[in-house]
Amino acid sequence: MHSRKTRTPHMAHQEHSGTRTMSKKSERTRQRIVEAANRLFYHKGYHNTSFTDVVNASGVPRGNIYYYFKSKEDILHAALKYRLSRIEQMLQSWSERYRTPIERLNRFLEILPDSVDSLARYGCPMGTLNAELGKNDPALQAEAKAMFLLFEDWLTDQFAELGYAGRAREFARRLLARGQGISMITHVYGDRRFLMQETDLLQRWVNRLAHGDDQAEV
């Protein structure tokens, strides 16, 4: 009779390490798919992005993609979760880095000039996706709306801290609305100078509010 091979602690450690390595590799593969799809959804639109596009952009074989995601809608859910996570991290970093609400508001406004080239070519990643899903997939659009709500809540906090608690949400939505309008016009006309001029007006508005001018108009 053959003796039964004893499973040593060293063998168990090797098995555990191998499983952990495979798990990390699996996570990296899944993340590569999500990031590639996220870029495609922005550049081409959700409905114009095919599974083949995701395969080509991610470099992950189709069968492997189906292992992680059963449908394109599943990929969209993951991409939205990825976007939300990035927004949350960005807003948290601003809150920690900048001491005053006016500094944080001005940092928010810098998104426009920082992204001028992509806005001119593709439009706003939040606005374009919400507009597309709102026409054909209201349930999915409700999920995408969460990106706007994150910004709205954060901006509301900044305006409240600035001393405008009673109008903080109004100001937050006004800033978001102007930002969306600027992004749209920049995209339609490809006019980068317009974006810079309008951003300057918004910065003047928030700075006037910071100096107590609650009648300031934008």
XYZ file of C-alpha atoms in Angstrom:
218
model
C 0.000 0.000 0.000
C 1.109 3.524 -0.719
C 1.386 5.770 2.262
C -0.795 8.847 2.249
C 1.184 12.011 1.527
C 1.131 14.354 4.481
C 0.119 17.939 3.729
C 2.805 20.031 5.391
C 2.429 23.668 6.564
C 4.861 24.665 3.805
C 2.607 23.099 1.171
C -0.430 24.845 2.638
C 1.426 28.170 2.524
C 2.342 27.614 -1.135
C -1.287 26.830 -2.013
C -2.509 29.928 -0.185
C 0.106 32.117 -1.887
C -0.842 30.714 -5.271
C -4.529 31.404 -4.682
C -3.746 34.924 -3.532
C -1.587 35.549 -6.616
C -4.344 34.287 -8.910
C -6.871 36.441 -7.082
C -4.754 39.561 -7.596
C -4.265 38.678 -11.248
C -8.007 38.179 -11.619
C -8.681 41.561 -10.015
C -6.211 43.248 -12.356
C -7.832 41.628 -15.390
C -11.290 42.699 -14.285
C -10.057 46.224 -13.627
C -8.469 46.377 -17.080
C -11.814 45.485 -18.632
C -13.666 48.105 -16.581
C -11.203 50.893 -17.355
C -11.179 50.095 -21.071
C -14.986 50.007 -21.188
C -15.212 53.243 -19.219
C -13.057 55.029 -21.800
C -15.098 53.567 -24.652
C -18.408 54.587 -23.089
C -17.072 58.146 -22.891
C -15.507 58.296 -26.347
C -18.100 56.303 -28.332
C -21.160 56.237 -26.098
C -22.644 53.249 -24.291
C -24.897 52.043 -27.096
C -22.228 52.431 -29.771
C -19.727 50.366 -27.805
C -19.722 46.661 -28.666
C -18.254 43.680 -26.861
C -15.703 43.479 -29.656
C -14.666 47.052 -28.880
C -14.107 46.093 -25.247
C -12.122 43.005 -26.285
C -9.866 45.074 -28.539
C -9.408 47.955 -26.105
C -8.730 45.801 -23.045
C -6.717 43.069 -24.727
C -8.764 40.511 -22.785
C -10.260 37.595 -24.789
C -14.029 37.553 -25.184
C -14.425 34.357 -23.172
C -12.499 35.844 -20.279
C -14.669 38.959 -20.321
C -17.780 36.774 -20.072
C -16.224 35.161 -17.008
C -16.446 38.514 -15.215
C -19.437 40.103 -16.937
C -22.443 38.356 -18.444
C -23.644 41.380 -20.409
C -22.649 44.864 -21.511
C -25.045 46.210 -18.907
C -23.038 44.421 -16.213
C -19.926 46.172 -17.512
C -21.739 49.514 -17.356
C -22.673 48.911 -13.716
C -19.015 48.237 -12.951
C -17.869 51.285 -14.940
C -20.303 53.529 -13.062
C -19.096 52.136 -9.753
C -15.534 52.857 -10.893
C -16.413 56.439 -11.848
C -18.212 57.048 -8.568
C -15.247 55.730 -6.619
C -12.864 58.045 -8.480
C -15.128 61.051 -7.886
C -15.401 60.245 -4.180
C -11.628 59.943 -3.878
C -11.078 63.204 -5.744
C -13.561 65.160 -3.617
C -12.124 63.681 -0.438
C -8.612 64.680 -1.482
C -9.765 68.251 -2.174
C -11.473 68.456 1.201
C -8.268 67.350 2.893
C -5.849 69.414 0.804
C -7.629 72.788 0.715
C -8.422 74.491 3.990
C -11.183 76.884 2.923
C -14.396 76.404 0.918
C -13.410 79.076 -1.601
C -10.182 77.204 -2.333
C -12.172 74.017 -2.846
C -14.712 75.719 -5.108
C -11.969 77.206 -7.236
C -10.318 73.795 -7.467
C -13.619 72.357 -8.665
C -13.801 75.001 -11.393
C -10.319 74.092 -12.574
C -11.811 70.831 -13.868
C -13.031 72.731 -16.927
C -9.716 74.151 -18.196
C -7.893 71.001 -17.071
C -10.207 68.934 -19.308
C -10.661 71.395 -22.174
C -9.320 69.094 -24.906
C -11.465 66.100 -23.966
C -14.515 68.327 -23.399
C -14.094 69.881 -26.836
C -13.884 66.471 -28.475
C -16.264 64.301 -26.453
C -18.272 66.558 -24.147
C -18.705 66.043 -20.412
C -18.355 62.368 -19.396
C -21.154 62.699 -16.833
C -23.510 64.764 -18.958
C -23.163 62.781 -22.177
C -23.725 59.430 -20.466
C -26.737 60.675 -18.507
C -28.246 62.196 -21.650
C -27.744 58.982 -23.616
C -29.151 56.680 -20.948
C -32.019 59.040 -20.157
C -33.413 58.576 -23.668
C -33.394 54.789 -23.747
C -32.567 53.353 -20.325
C -34.176 55.380 -17.519
C -33.278 52.782 -14.888
C -29.613 52.932 -15.851
C -29.749 56.719 -16.015
C -30.920 56.786 -12.408
C -27.703 54.999 -11.509
C -25.574 57.373 -13.593
C -27.270 60.351 -11.925
C -25.401 59.432 -8.745
C -22.304 61.108 -10.206
C -24.108 64.448 -10.286
C -25.478 63.907 -6.790
C -21.977 63.378 -5.409
C -20.838 66.696 -6.825
C -24.058 68.440 -5.799
C -23.780 67.321 -2.181
C -20.109 68.257 -1.990
C -20.687 71.685 -3.558
C -23.649 72.255 -1.245
C -21.351 71.665 1.726
C -18.855 74.198 0.379
C -21.458 76.928 -0.150
C -22.931 76.229 3.290
C -19.495 76.563 4.865
C -19.064 79.790 2.913
C -22.058 81.175 4.822
C -24.942 80.471 2.439
C -26.628 77.516 4.134
C -30.091 78.659 3.030
C -29.117 78.822 -0.642
C -26.279 76.313 -0.714
C -28.052 73.677 -2.808
C -29.393 76.326 -5.178
C -25.860 77.618 -5.741
C -24.511 74.076 -6.120
C -27.007 73.249 -8.856
C -26.405 76.590 -10.538
C -22.696 75.849 -10.697
C -23.325 72.350 -12.065
C -25.781 73.696 -14.629
C -23.356 76.333 -15.856
C -20.584 73.783 -16.025
C -22.735 71.481 -18.142
C -23.723 74.312 -20.456
C -20.116 75.373 -20.889
C -19.090 71.794 -21.630
C -21.844 71.392 -24.219
C -21.067 74.627 -26.082
C -17.349 73.855 -25.998
C -18.091 70.438 -27.490
C -20.498 71.724 -30.150
C -18.316 74.612 -31.303
C -14.918 73.265 -30.328
C -14.334 76.691 -28.803
C -11.694 76.383 -26.111
C -11.467 80.147 -25.593
C -15.175 80.241 -24.705
C -14.569 77.673 -21.974
C -11.753 79.740 -20.495
C -13.834 82.928 -20.535
C -16.850 81.290 -18.913
C -14.727 79.587 -16.290
C -13.271 82.974 -15.394
C -16.799 84.368 -14.920
C -17.690 81.491 -12.601
C -14.535 82.037 -10.575
C -15.399 85.718 -10.209
C -18.893 84.767 -9.059
C -17.773 82.376 -6.321
C -15.116 84.831 -5.167
C -17.716 87.598 -4.883
C -19.867 85.260 -2.824
C -16.859 84.567 -0.617
C -16.618 88.309 0.047
C -20.251 88.486 1.159
C -21.910 89.659 -2.066
C -25.005 87.446 -1.952
C -26.525 89.419 -4.836
C -23.719 88.420 -7.182
C -24.967 87.023 -10.455
C -23.184 84.654 -12.754
